XYZ file of C-alpha atoms in Angstrom:
290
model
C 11.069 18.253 -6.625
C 7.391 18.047 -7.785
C 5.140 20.264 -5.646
C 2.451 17.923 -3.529
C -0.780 18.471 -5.423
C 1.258 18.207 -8.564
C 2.653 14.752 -6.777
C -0.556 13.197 -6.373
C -2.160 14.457 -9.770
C 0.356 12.637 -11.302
C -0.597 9.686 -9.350
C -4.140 9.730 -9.286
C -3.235 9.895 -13.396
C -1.053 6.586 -12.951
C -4.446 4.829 -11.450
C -6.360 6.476 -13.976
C -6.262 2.951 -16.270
C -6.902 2.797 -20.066
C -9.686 0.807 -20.967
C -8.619 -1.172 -24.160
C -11.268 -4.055 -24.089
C -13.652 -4.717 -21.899
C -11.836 -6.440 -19.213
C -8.778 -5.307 -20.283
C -6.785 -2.482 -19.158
C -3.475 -0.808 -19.962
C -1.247 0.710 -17.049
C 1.832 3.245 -17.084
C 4.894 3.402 -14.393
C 6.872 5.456 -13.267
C 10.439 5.386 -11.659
C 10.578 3.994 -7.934
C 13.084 4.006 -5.695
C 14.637 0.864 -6.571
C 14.955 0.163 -10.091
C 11.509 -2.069 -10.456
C 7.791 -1.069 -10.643
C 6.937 0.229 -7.228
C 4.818 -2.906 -5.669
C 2.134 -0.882 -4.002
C 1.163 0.735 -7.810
C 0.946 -2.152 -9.165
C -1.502 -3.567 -6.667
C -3.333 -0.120 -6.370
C -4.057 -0.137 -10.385
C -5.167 -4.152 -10.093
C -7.477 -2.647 -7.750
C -8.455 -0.290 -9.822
C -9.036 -2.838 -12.725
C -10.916 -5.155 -10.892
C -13.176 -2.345 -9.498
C -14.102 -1.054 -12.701
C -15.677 -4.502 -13.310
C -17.975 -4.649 -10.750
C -21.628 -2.837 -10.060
C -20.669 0.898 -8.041
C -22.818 -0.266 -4.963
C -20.263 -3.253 -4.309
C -17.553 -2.266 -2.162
C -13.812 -3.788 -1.867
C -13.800 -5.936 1.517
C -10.662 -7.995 0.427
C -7.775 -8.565 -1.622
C -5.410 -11.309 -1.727
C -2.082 -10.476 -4.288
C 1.519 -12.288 -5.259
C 4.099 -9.927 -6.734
C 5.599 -12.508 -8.951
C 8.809 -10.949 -10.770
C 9.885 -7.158 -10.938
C 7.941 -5.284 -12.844
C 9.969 -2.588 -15.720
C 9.033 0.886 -15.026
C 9.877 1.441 -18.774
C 7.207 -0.252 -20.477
C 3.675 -0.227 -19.527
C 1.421 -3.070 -17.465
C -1.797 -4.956 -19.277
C -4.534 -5.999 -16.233
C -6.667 -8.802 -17.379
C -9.664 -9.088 -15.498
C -11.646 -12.338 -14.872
C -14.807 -12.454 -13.614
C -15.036 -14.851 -11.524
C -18.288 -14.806 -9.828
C -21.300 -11.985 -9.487
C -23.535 -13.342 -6.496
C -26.520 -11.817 -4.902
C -24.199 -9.801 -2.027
C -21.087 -10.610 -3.051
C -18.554 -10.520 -6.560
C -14.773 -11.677 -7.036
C -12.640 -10.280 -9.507
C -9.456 -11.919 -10.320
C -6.282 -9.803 -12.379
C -3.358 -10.527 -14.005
C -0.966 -7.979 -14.762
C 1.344 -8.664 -17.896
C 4.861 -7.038 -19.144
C 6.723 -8.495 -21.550
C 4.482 -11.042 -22.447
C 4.570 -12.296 -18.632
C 2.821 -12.278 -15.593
C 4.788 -9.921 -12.958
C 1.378 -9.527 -10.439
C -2.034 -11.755 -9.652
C -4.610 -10.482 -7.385
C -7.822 -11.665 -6.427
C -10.354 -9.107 -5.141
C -13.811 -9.137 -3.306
C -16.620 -6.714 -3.779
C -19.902 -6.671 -1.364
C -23.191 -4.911 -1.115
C -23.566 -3.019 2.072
C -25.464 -4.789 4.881
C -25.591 -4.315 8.632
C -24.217 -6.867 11.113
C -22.778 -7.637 13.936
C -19.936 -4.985 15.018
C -16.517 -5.126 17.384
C -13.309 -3.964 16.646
C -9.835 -3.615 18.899
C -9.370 -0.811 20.591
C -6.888 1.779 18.926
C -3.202 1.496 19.777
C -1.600 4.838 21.466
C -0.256 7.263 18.979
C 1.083 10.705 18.820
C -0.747 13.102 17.243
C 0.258 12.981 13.700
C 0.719 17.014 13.384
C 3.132 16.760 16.043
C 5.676 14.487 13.945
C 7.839 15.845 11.268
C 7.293 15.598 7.983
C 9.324 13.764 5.408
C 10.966 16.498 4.060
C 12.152 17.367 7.495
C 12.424 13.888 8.953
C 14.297 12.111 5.575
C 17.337 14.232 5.764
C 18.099 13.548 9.455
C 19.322 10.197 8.969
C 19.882 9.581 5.128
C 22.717 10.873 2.604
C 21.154 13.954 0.784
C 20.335 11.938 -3.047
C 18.673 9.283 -1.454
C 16.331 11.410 1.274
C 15.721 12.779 -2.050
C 14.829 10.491 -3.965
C 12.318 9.233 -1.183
C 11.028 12.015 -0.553
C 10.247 12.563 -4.358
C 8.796 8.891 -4.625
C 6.191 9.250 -1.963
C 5.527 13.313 -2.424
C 2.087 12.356 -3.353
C 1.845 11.222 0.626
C 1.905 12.839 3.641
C 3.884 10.042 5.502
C 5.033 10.643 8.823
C 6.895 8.076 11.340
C 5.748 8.097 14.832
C 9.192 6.930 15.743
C 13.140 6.534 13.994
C 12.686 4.542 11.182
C 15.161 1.747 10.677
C 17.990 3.425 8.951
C 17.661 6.521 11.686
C 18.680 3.166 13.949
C 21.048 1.046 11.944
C 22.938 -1.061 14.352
C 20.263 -0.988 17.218
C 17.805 -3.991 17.105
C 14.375 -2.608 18.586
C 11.330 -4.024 19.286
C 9.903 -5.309 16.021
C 6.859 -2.884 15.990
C 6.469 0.909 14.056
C 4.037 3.498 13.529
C 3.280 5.846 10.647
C -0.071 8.407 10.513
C -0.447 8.962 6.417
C -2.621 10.657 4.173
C -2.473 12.219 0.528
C -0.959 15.427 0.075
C -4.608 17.051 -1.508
C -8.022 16.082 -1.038
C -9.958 13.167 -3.491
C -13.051 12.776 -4.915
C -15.896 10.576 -2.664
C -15.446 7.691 -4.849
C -15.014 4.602 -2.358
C -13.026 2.792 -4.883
C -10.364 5.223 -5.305
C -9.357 5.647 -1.246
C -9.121 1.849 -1.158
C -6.821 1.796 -3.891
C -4.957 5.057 -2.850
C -4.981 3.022 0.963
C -3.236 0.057 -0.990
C -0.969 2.008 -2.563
C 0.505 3.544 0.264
C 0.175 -0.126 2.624
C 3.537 -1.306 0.410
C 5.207 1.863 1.689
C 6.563 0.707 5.146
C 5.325 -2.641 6.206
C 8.175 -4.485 6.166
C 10.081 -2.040 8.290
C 9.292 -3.757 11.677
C 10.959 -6.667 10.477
C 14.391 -4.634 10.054
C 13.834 -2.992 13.225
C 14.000 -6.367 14.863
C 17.766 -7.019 13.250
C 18.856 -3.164 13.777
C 19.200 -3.106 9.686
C 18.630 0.220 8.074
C 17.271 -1.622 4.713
C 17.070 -0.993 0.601
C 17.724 2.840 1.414
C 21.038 1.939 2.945
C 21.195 -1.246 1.007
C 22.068 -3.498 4.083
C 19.320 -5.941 3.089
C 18.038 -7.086 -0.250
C 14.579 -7.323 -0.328
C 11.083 -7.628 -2.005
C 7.423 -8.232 -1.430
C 6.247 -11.892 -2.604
C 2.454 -11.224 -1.284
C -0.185 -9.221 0.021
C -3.604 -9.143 2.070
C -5.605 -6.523 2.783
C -9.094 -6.285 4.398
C -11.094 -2.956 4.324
C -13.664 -3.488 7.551
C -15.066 0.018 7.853
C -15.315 3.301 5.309
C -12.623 5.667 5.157
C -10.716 8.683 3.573
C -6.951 8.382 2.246
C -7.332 12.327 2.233
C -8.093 11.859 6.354
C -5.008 11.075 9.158
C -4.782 7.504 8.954
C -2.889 5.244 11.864
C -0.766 2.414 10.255
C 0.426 0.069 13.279
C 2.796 -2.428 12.238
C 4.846 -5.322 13.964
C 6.230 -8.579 12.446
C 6.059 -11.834 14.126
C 8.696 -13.633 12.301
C 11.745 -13.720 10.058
C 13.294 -17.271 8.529
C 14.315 -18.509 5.563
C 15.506 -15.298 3.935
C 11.862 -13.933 4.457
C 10.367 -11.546 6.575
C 6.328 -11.440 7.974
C 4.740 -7.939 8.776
C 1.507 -7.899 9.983
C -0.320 -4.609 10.644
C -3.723 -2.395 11.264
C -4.659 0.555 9.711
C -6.983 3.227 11.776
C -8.826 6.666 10.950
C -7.870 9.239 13.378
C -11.355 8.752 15.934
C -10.397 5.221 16.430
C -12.473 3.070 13.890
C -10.555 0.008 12.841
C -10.683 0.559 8.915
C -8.310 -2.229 7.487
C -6.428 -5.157 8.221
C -2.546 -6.129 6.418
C -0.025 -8.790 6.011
C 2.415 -9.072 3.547
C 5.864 -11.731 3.488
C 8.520 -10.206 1.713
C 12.472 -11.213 0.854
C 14.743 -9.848 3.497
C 18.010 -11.169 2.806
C 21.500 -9.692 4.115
C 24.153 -9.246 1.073
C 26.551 -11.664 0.905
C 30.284 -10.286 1.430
């Protein structure tokens, strides 16, 4: 198993994009743990593209992404960037990511110049104190046959991820109250670059948002395999600065399942209570037929 800063070399390497044109980027994969391009990479390095675009002093406020078929984490991902608009305070970025000759992933991204304005935020949810919970490594085995703790654990080594409470296949059979908490950070400390703990935040927000929906059906999900599932889209909005590298609060709940689909909704906070960003993603959440 890779050692942690080695982990999250490797990935700050994976968002490290090759330029080949001008708004034109190539992307590498790597294994997840299902066998398709981990979702939350390929929105991260989208990010990434569409940043690179767009004047330094212009920070990402919003994103808005469809994961459109599975992506192969053989062959590598083209980002096409279009530039949609550059306005006085604002520009919007949009990206298409290509295998195959195909698009597997659109996002559209905004980018705004700092101002001041008006300012209120809700009020941070209660929380354990994230040192207090285990870590993966301690946590995964608990509740998972040995290959596949390790093969999450080795997927997210790059993160510090730690559940405030059981995750769903710690409580397969036991339909809770469709809500769960997770403090995360990287496993190392990043450069100041804005752009890159945005992306590193997305990256991570595909990790467990989904999870309150199983919690609400007592299903353990694709690391039991007693659902079938997939992310269709994405929203983020980054409200305040923050540091992937710093504790960071990620309350989720989901409102609704139907139709084979799940809805999680969530909130992501720094440790002294500022509300940083805002989530929702709709995935596939289907039970296996017989």
């Amino acid at each position: 198993m890779p050692e942690a800063h080695d982990a999250l070399d490797a990935l700050l390497d994976l968002l490290d994009l090759e330029r080949i044109e001008r708004d034109i980027f190539r992307g590498q994969s790597r294994s997840a743990v299902v066998p398709r391009v981990f979702g939350g990479q390929v929105a991260a390095q989208a990010l990434v593209a569409a940043g690179r675009t767009v004047p330094e002093d212009r920070l990402a406020h919003s994103l808005h992404a469809y994961f459109l078929r599975a992506g192969d984490p053989g062959a590598p991902i083209v980002y096409t960037v279009d530039r949609i608009r550059d306005g006085r305070s604002f520009t919007t970025r949009r990206v298409v990511a290509v295998q195959h000759g195909q698009p597997i992933f659109h996002l559209s991204a905004s980018f705004q110049t700092y101002e001041e304005g008006l300012e209120h935020q809700d009020e941070m949810p209660a929380a354990p104190d994230p040192e207090s919970l285990p870590t993966a490594a301690e946590m995964l085995p608990r509740h998972l046959p040995e290959h596949v703790a390790q093969r999450l654990i080795e997927a997210r080594a790059a993160v510090d991820l730690r559940y405030a409470d059981v995750p769903p296949w710690g409580s397969v059979g036991e339909p809770r109250e469709p809500r769960s908490q997770v403090w995360f950070r990287t496993n190392g400390k990043l450069a100041d670059d804005p752009l890159l703990h945005v992306c590193l935040a997305t990256y991570v927000s595909d990790m467990t948002l989904l999870d309150s929906v199983l919690l609400a059906h007592g299903r353990g999900g694709w690391a039991v395999g007693d659902v079938v599932g997939a992310s269709l889209d994405h929203a983020m909005w980054f409200h305040r600065p923050f540091r992937a590298d710093e504790w960071l609060l990620y309350d989720q709940e989901s409102p609704s399942a139907s139709g084979g689909r799940g809805l999680g909704q969530a909130r992501i906070y720094t440790q002294d209570g500022k509300l940083a960003i805002s989530v929702i993603q709709e995935g596939v959440v289907r039970v296996p037929r017989g």
